[in-house]
PDB file of C-alpha atoms in Angstrom:
ATOM      1  CA  MET A 797     -17.664  -4.063  -6.203  1.00  0.00           C
ATOM      2  CA  PRO A 798     -20.022  -1.096  -6.619  1.00  0.00           C
ATOM      3  CA  LYS A 799     -18.638   1.836  -8.544  1.00  0.00           C
ATOM      4  CA  THR A 800     -18.772   5.483  -7.582  1.00  0.00           C
ATOM      5  CA  GLN A 801     -18.460   8.486  -9.827  1.00  0.00           C
ATOM      6  CA  LEU A 802     -15.468  10.746  -9.424  1.00  0.00           C
ATOM      7  CA  ASN A 803     -15.218  13.998 -11.370  1.00  0.00           C
ATOM      8  CA  VAL A 804     -11.813  15.565 -11.903  1.00  0.00           C
ATOM      9  CA  ARG A 805     -10.655  18.632 -13.781  1.00  0.00           C
ATOM     10  CA  VAL A 806      -7.483  18.517 -15.843  1.00  0.00           C
ATOM     11  CA  ASP A 807      -6.115  20.671 -18.640  1.00  0.00           C
ATOM     12  CA  GLU A 808      -6.950  19.649 -22.206  1.00  0.00           C
ATOM     13  CA  ALA A 809      -3.474  18.271 -22.906  1.00  0.00           C
ATOM     14  CA  THR A 810      -3.714  15.930 -19.905  1.00  0.00           C
ATOM     15  CA  ALA A 811      -7.219  14.843 -20.902  1.00  0.00           C
ATOM     16  CA  GLU A 812      -6.087  14.108 -24.446  1.00  0.00           C
ATOM     17  CA  ALA A 813      -3.050  12.191 -23.199  1.00  0.00           C
ATOM     18  CA  ALA A 814      -5.331  10.069 -20.998  1.00  0.00           C
ATOM     19  CA  ARG A 815      -7.663   9.387 -23.929  1.00  0.00           C
ATOM     20  CA  GLN A 816      -4.781   8.406 -26.210  1.00  0.00           C
ATOM     21  CA  ARG A 817      -3.070   6.163 -23.628  1.00  0.00           C
ATOM     22  CA  ALA A 818      -6.371   4.428 -22.856  1.00  0.00           C
ATOM     23  CA  LEU A 819      -7.043   3.936 -26.573  1.00  0.00           C
ATOM     24  CA  GLN A 820      -3.537   2.493 -27.083  1.00  0.00           C
ATOM     25  CA  ARG A 821      -4.222   0.011 -24.288  1.00  0.00           C
ATOM     26  CA  GLY A 822      -7.680  -0.857 -25.585  1.00  0.00           C
ATOM     27  CA  MET A 823      -9.503   0.310 -22.472  1.00  0.00           C
ATOM     28  CA  SER A 824     -11.789   3.095 -21.384  1.00  0.00           C
ATOM     29  CA  VAL A 825     -10.402   6.265 -19.852  1.00  0.00           C
ATOM     30  CA  ASN A 826     -12.186   5.298 -16.625  1.00  0.00           C
ATOM     31  CA  ARG A 827     -10.421   1.940 -16.523  1.00  0.00           C
ATOM     32  CA  TYR A 828      -7.086   3.535 -17.443  1.00  0.00           C
ATOM     33  CA  ILE A 829      -7.321   6.047 -14.579  1.00  0.00           C
ATOM     34  CA  GLU A 830      -8.448   3.302 -12.187  1.00  0.00           C
ATOM     35  CA  GLU A 831      -5.402   1.203 -13.121  1.00  0.00           C
ATOM     36  CA  LEU A 832      -3.060   4.175 -12.642  1.00  0.00           C
ATOM     37  CA  VAL A 833      -4.425   4.818  -9.146  1.00  0.00           C
ATOM     38  CA  LYS A 834      -4.165   1.140  -8.194  1.00  0.00           C
ATOM     39  CA  GLN A 835      -0.593   1.023  -9.495  1.00  0.00           C
ATOM     40  CA  ASP A 836       0.328   4.167  -7.581  1.00  0.00           C
ATOM     41  CA  ALA A 837      -1.222   2.845  -4.372  1.00  0.00           C
ATOM     42  CA  GLY A 838       0.744  -0.383  -4.761  1.00  0.00           C
ATOM     43  CA  GLU A 839       3.984   1.522  -5.204  1.00  0.00           C
ATOM     44  CA  VAL A 840       3.323   3.488  -2.036  1.00  0.00           C
ATOM     45  CA  GLY A 841       2.791   0.233  -0.147  1.00  0.00           C
ATOM     46  CA  HIS A 842       5.985  -1.187  -1.592  1.00  0.00           C
ATOM     47  CA  THR A 843       7.901   1.958  -0.646  1.00  0.00           C
ATOM     48  CA  PHE A 844       6.591   1.709   2.920  1.00  0.00           C
ATOM     49  CA  VAL A 845       7.697  -1.926   3.223  1.00  0.00           C
ATOM     50  CA  GLU A 846      11.155  -1.068   1.888  1.00  0.00           C
ATOM     51  CA  ALA A 847      11.492   1.811   4.358  1.00  0.00           C
ATOM     52  CA  ALA A 848      10.379  -0.418   7.237  1.00  0.00           C
ATOM     53  CA  ALA A 849      12.921  -3.073   6.216  1.00  0.00           C
ATOM     54  CA  ASP A 850      15.684  -0.459   6.056  1.00  0.00           C
ATOM     55  CA  PHE A 851      14.686   0.801   9.511  1.00  0.00           C
ATOM     56  CA  MET A 852      14.766  -2.708  10.971  1.00  0.00           C
ATOM     57  CA  LYS A 853      18.156  -3.370   9.401  1.00  0.00           C
ATOM     58  CA  GLN A 854      19.551  -0.108  10.756  1.00  0.00           C
ATOM     59  CA  TYR A 855      18.305  -0.797  14.290  1.00  0.00           C
ATOM     60  CA  GLU A 856      18.701  -4.590  14.272  1.00  0.00           C
ATOM     61  CA  SER A 857      21.262  -4.559  17.074  1.00  0.00           C
ATOM     62  CA  VAL A 858      19.028  -2.417  19.280  1.00  0.00           C
ATOM     63  CA  PHE A 859      16.080  -4.771  18.778  1.00  0.00           C
ATOM     64  CA  ALA A 860      18.284  -7.821  19.347  1.00  0.00           C
ATOM     65  CA  GLU A 861      19.579  -6.352  22.590  1.00  0.00           C
ATOM     66  CA  GLU A 862      16.088  -5.496  23.812  1.00  0.00           C
ATOM     67  CA  PHE A 863      14.127  -8.494  22.524  1.00  0.00           C
ATOM     68  CA  GLY A 864      16.772 -11.102  21.653  1.00  0.00           C
ATOM     69  CA  PRO A 865      16.879 -14.770  22.751  1.00  0.00           C
ATOM     70  CA  GLU A 866      18.826 -13.993  25.924  1.00  0.00           C
ATOM     71  CA  ARG A 867      15.778 -12.032  27.118  1.00  0.00           C
ATOM     72  CA  GLU A 868      13.404 -14.925  26.379  1.00  0.00           C
ATOM     73  CA  GLY A 869      12.890 -15.755  30.076  1.00  0.00           C
ATOM     74  CA  THR A 870      11.917 -12.167  30.917  1.00  0.00           C
ATOM     75  CA  ARG A 871       8.854 -12.070  28.673  1.00  0.00           C
ATOM     76  CA  ARG A 872       5.428 -12.402  30.171  1.00  0.00           C
ATOM     77  CA  GLU A 873       3.611 -15.666  29.570  1.00  0.00           C
ATOM     78  CA  GLY A 874       1.607 -15.667  26.340  1.00  0.00           C
ATOM     79  CA  THR A 875       3.387 -12.739  24.686  1.00  0.00           C
ATOM     80  CA  ARG A 876       5.844 -12.769  21.813  1.00  0.00           C
TER      81      ARG A 876
END
């Protein structure tokens, strides 16, 4: 995948922390930041899925009433 350059400004303490954490992990600061962003994006996706599951659980009876098996014959052909 092609790479693009991204410039960010952080205070010196944050920059030094990033350098030290990357060094401890044996990777470049660029790679360290890239991994942090990927991890954060994955957590957001996971949080969304959990929230959607909670929503479905909360409204399960409403969905069952509207779309449950007893309504099977009322659906249009070819739809689910």
